[in-house]
Coordinates of N, CA, C and O in Angstrom, one line a residue:
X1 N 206.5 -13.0 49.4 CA 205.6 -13.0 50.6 C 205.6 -14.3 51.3 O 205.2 -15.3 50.6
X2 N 205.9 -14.5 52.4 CA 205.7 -15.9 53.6 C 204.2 -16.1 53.9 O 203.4 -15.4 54.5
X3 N 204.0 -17.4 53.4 CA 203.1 -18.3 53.5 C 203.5 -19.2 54.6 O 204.7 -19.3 55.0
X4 N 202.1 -20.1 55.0 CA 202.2 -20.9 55.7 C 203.3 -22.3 55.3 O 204.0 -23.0 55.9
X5 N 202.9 -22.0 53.7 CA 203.9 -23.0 53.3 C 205.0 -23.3 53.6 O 205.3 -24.5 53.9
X6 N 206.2 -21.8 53.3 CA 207.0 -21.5 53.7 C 207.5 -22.4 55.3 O 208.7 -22.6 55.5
X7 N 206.6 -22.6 56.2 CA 206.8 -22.9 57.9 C 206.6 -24.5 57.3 O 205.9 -24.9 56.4
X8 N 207.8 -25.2 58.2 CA 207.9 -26.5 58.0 C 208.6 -27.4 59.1 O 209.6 -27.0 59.7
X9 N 207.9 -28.8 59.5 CA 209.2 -29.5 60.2 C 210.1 -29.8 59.8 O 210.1 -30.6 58.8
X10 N 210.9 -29.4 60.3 CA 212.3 -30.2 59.9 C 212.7 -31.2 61.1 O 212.4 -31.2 62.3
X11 N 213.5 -32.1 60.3 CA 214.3 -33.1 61.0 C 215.7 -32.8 62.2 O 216.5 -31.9 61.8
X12 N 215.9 -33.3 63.3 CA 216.5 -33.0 64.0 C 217.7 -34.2 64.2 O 217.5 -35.1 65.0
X13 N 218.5 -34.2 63.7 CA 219.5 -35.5 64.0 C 219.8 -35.9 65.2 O 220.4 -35.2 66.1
X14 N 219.3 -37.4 65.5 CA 219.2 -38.0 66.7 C 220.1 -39.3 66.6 O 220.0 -40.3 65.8
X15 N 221.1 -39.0 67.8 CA 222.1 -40.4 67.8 C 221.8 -41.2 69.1 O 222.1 -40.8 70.2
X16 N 221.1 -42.5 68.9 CA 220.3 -43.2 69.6 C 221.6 -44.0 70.5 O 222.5 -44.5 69.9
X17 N 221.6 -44.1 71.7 CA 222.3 -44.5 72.9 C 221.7 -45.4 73.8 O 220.6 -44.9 73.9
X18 N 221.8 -46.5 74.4 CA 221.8 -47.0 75.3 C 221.4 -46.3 76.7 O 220.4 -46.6 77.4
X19 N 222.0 -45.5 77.0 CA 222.6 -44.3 77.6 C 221.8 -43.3 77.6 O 222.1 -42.7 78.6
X20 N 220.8 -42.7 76.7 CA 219.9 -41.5 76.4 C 220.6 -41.2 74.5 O 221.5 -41.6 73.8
X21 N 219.6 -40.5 74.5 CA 219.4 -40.2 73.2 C 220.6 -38.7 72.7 O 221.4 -38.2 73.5
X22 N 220.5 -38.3 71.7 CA 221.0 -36.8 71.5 C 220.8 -36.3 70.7 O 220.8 -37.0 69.7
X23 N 220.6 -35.5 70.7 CA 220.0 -34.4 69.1 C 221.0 -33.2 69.2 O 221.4 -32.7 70.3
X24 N 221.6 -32.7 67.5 CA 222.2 -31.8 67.6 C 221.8 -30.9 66.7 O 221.6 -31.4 65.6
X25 N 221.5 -29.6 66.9 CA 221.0 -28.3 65.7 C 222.5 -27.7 65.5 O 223.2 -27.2 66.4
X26 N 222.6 -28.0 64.5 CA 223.8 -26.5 63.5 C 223.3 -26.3 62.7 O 222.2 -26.9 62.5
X27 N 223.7 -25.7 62.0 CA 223.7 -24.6 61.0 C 223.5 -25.6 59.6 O 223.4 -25.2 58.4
X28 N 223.3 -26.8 60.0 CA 223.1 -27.7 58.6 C 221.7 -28.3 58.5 O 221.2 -29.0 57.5
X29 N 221.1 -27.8 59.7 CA 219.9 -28.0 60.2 C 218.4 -27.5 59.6 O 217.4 -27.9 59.0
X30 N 219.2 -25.9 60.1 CA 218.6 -25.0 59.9 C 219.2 -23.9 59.1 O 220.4 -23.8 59.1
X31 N 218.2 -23.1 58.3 CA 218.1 -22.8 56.8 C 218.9 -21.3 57.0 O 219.0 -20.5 56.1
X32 N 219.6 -20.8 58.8 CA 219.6 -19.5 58.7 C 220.9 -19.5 60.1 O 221.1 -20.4 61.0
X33 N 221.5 -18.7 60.1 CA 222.4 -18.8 61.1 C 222.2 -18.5 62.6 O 221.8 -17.3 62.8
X34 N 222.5 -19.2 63.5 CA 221.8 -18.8 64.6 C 222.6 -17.4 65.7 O 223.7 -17.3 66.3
X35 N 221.5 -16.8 65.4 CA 222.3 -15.2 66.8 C 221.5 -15.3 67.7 O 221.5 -14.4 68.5
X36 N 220.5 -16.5 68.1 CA 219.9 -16.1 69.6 C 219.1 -17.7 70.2 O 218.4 -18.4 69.5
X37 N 219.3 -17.7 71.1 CA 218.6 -19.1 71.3 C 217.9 -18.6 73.0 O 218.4 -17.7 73.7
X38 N 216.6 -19.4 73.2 CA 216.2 -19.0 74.5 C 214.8 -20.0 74.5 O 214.3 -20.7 73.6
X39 N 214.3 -19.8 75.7 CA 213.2 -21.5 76.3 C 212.7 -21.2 76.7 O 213.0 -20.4 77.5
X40 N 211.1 -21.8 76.5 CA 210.1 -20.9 77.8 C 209.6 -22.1 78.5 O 209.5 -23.1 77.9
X41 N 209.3 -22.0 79.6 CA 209.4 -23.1 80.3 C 208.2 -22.8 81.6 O 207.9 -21.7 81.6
X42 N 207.6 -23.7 82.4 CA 206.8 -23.3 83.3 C 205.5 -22.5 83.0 O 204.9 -21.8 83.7
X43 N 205.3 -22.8 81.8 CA 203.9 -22.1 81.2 C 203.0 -22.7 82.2 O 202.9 -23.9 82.4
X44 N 202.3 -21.6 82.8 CA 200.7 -22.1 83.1 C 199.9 -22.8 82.7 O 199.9 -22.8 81.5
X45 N 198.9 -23.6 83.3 CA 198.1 -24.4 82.5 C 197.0 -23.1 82.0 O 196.5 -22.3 82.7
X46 N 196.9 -23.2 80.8 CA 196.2 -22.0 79.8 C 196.4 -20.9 79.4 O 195.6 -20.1 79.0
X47 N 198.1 -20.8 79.6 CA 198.4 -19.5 79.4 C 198.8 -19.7 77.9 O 198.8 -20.7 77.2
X48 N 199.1 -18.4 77.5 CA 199.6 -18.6 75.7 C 200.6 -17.9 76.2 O 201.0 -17.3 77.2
X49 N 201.2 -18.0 74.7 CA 203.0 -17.0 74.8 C 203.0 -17.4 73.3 O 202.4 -18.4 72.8
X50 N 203.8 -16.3 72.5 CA 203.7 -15.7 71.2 C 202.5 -14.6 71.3 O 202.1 -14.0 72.2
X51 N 202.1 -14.6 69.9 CA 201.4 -13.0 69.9 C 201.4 -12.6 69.1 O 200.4 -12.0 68.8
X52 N 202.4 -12.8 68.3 CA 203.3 -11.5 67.3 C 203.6 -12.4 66.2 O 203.5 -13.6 66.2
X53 N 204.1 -11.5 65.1 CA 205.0 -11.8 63.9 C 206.4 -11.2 63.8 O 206.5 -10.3 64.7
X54 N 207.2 -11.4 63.2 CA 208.4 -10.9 62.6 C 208.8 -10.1 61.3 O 208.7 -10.7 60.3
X55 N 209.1 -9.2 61.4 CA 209.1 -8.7 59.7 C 210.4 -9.2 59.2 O 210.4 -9.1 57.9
X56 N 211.5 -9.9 59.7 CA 212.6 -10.3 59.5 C 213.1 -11.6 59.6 O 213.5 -12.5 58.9
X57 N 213.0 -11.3 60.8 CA 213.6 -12.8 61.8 C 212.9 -14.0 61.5 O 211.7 -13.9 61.3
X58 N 213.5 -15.0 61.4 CA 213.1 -16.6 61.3 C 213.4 -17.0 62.6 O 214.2 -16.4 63.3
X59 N 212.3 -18.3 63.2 CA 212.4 -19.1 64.1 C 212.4 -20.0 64.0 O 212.0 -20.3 62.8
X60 N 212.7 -21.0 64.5 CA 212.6 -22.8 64.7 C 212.5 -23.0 66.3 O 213.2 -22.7 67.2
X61 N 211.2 -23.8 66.0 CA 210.3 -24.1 67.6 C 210.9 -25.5 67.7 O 211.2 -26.0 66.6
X62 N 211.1 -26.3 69.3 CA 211.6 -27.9 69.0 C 210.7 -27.7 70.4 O 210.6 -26.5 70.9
X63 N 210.1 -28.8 71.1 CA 209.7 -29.3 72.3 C 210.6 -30.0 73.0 O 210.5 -31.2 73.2
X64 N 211.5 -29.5 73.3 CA 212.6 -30.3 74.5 C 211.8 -31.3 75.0 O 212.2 -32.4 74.7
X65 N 210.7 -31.2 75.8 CA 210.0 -31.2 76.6 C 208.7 -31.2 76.3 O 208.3 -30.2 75.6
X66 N 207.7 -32.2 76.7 CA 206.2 -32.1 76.8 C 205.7 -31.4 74.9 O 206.2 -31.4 73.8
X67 N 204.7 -31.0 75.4 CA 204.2 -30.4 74.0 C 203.5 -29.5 74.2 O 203.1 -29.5 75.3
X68 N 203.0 -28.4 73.1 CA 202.3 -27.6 72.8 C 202.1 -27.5 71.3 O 202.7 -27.9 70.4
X69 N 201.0 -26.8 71.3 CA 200.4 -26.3 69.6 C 200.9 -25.0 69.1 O 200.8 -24.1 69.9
X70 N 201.4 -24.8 68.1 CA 201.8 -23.6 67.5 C 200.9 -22.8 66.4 O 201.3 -23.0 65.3
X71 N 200.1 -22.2 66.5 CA 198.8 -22.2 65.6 C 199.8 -20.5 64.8 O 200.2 -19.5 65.3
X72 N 199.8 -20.9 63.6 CA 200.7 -20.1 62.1 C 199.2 -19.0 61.6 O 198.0 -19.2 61.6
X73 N 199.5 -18.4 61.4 CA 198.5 -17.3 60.1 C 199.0 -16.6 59.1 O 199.6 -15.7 59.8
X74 N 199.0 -16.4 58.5 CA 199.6 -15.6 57.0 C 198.8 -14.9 56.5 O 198.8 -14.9 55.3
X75 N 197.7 -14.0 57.3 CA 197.0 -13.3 56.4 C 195.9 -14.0 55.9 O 194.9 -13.4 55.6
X76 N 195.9 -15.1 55.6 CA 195.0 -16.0 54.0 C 194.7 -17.0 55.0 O 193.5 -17.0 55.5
X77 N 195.4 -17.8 55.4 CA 195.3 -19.2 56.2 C 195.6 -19.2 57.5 O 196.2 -18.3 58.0
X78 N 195.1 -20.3 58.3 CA 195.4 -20.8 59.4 C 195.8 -22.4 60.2 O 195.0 -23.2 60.4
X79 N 196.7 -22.4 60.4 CA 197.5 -23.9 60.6 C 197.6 -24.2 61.6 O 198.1 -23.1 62.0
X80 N 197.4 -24.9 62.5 CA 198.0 -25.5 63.8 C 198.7 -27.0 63.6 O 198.3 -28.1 63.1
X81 N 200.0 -26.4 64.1 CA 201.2 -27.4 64.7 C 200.9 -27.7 65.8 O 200.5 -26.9 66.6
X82 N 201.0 -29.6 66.1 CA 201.8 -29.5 67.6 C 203.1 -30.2 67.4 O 203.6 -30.8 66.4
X83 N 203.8 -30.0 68.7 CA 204.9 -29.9 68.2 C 205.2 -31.2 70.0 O 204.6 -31.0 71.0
X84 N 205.9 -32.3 69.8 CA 205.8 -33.0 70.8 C 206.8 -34.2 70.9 O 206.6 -35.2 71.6
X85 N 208.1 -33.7 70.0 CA 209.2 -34.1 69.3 C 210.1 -33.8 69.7 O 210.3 -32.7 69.2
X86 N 211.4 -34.0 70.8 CA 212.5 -33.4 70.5 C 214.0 -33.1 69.6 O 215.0 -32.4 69.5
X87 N 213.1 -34.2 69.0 CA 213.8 -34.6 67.6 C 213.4 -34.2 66.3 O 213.7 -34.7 65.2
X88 N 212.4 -33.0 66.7 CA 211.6 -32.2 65.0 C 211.2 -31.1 66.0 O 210.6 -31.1 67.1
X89 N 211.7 -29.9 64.9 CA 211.3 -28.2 65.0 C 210.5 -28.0 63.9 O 210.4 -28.7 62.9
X90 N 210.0 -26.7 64.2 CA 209.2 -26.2 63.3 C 210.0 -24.9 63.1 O 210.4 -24.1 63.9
X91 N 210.3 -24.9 61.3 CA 210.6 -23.6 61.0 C 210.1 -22.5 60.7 O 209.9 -22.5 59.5
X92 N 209.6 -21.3 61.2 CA 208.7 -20.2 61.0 C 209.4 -18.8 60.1 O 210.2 -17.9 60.5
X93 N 209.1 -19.0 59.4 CA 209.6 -17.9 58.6 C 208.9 -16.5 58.8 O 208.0 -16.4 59.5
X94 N 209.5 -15.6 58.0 CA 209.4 -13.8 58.6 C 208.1 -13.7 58.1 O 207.7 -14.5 57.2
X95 N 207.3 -12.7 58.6 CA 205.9 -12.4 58.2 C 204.6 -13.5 58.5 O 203.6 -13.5 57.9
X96 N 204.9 -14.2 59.4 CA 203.9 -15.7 59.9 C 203.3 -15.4 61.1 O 204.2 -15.2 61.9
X97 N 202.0 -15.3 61.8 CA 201.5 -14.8 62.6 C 201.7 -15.7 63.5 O 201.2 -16.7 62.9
X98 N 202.1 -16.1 64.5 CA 201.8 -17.4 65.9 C 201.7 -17.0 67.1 O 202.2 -15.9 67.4
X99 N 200.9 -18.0 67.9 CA 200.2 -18.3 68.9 C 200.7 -19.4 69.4 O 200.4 -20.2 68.6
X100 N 201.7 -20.2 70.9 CA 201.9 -20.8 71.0 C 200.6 -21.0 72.1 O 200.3 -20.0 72.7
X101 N 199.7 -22.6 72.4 CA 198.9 -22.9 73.2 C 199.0 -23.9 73.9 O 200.1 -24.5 74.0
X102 N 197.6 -24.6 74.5 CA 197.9 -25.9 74.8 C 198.9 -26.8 75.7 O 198.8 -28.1 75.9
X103 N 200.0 -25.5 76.3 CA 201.3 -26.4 76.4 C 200.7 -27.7 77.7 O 199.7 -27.6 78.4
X104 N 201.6 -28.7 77.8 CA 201.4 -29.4 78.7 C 202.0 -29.4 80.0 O 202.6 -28.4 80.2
X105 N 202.0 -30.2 81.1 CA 203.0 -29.8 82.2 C 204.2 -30.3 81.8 O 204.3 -31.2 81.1
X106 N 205.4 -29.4 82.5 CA 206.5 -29.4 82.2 C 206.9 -29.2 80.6 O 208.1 -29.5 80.3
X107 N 206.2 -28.9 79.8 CA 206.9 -28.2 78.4 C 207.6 -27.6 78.3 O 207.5 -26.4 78.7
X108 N 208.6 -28.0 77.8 CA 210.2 -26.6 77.6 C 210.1 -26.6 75.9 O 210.3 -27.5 75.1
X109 N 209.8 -25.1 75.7 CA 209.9 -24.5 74.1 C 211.4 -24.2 74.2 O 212.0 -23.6 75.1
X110 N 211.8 -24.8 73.4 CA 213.6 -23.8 72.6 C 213.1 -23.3 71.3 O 212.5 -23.8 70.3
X111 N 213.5 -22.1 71.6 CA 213.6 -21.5 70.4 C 214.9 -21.0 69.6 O 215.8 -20.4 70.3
X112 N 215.0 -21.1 68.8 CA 216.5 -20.7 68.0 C 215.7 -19.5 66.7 O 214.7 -19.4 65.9
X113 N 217.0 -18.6 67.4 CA 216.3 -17.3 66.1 C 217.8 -17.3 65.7 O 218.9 -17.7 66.0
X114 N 216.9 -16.3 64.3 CA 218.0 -16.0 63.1 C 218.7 -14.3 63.3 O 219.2 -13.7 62.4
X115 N 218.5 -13.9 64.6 CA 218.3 -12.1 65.1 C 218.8 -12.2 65.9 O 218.8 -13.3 66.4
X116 N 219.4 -11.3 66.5 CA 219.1 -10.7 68.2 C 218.0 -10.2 68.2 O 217.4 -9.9 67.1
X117 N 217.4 -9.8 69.7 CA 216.5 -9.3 70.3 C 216.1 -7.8 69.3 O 216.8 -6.8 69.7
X118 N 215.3 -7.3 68.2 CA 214.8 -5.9 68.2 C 213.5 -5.9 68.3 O 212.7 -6.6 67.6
X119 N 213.4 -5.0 69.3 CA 211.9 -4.8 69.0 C 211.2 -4.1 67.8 O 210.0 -4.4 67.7
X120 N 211.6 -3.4 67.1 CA 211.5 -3.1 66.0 C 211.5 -4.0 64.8 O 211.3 -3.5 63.7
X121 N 211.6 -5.2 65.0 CA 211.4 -6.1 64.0 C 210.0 -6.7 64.7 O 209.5 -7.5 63.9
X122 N 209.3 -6.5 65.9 CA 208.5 -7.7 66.1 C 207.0 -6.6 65.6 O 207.1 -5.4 65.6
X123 N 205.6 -7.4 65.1 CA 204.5 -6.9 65.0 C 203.6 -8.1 66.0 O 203.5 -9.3 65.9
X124 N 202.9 -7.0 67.0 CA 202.9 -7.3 68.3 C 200.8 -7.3 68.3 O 200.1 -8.1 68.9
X125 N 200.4 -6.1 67.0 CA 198.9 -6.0 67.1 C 198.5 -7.1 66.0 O 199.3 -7.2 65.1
X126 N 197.2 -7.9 66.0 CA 196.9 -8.7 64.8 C 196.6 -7.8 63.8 O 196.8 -8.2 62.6
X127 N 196.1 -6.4 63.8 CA 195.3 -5.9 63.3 C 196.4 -5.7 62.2 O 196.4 -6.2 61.0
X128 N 197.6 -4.7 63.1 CA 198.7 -4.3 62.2 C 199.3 -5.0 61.5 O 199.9 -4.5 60.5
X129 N 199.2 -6.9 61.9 CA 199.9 -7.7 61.0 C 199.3 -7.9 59.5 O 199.8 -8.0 58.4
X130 N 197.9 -8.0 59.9 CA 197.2 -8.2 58.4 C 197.2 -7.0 57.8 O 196.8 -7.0 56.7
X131 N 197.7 -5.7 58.2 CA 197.3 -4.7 57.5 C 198.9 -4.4 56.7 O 198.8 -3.7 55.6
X132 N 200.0 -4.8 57.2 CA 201.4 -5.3 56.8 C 201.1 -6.5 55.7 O 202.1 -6.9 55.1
X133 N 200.0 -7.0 55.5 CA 199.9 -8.1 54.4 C 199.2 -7.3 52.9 O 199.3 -7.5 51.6
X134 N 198.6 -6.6 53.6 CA 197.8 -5.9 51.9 C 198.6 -4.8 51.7 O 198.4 -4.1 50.7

């Protein structure tokens, strides 16, 4: 069963330049192979985005850009991340309830999943997610 525990920063390797910085994610990074990457960008001041859990799929959150809070639930607990690094993601493992908030202006979320797109993997009601825990 996925606990909060399970959800963790990880390190992002950063080769420091004169020039600008660089960070690279492979597969040595992260704990799962990547089939889908995508960014949410232009968030409203007070809007949220997430919602849901995964019955499967793994994520890793990184802040290109600006910051926001990632608030985790597991049924039992509740955690808030911020995340304000583009040099550290957060790993979210399958069955973890999130809420992304807070974001700032200009925040760009990358997200790297371990899936393609099913909707059949996502749990979309809170109700239904705690009720998928007992």
């Amino acid at each position: 069963m996925s606990t909060i525990q399970n959800c963790k920063i990880l390190s992002i390797p950063k080769i420091e330049d004169p020039r600008g910085n660089l960070s690279v994610i492979e597969n040595d990074v992260i704990p799962f192979d990547i089939k889908r990457v995508y960014y949410l960008y232009d968030v409203p001041s007070g809007a949220e985005r997430g919602g849901h859990s995964h019955r499967e799929q793994y994520e890793f959150l990184v802040a290109l850009s600006g910051s926001f809070d990632v608030i985790l639930n597991d049924g039992n607990q509740q955690k808030t991340i911020s995340l304000n690094k583009p040099f550290e993601g957060l790993l979210i493992t399958n069955g973890i309830w999130r809420e992304l908030k807070n974001f700032s202006s200009g925040a760009v979320c990358l997200v790297i999943a371990s899936d393609v797109f099913d909707e059949e993997d996502y749990i979309r009601e809170f109700k239904e997610f705690l009720e998928s825990k007992s």
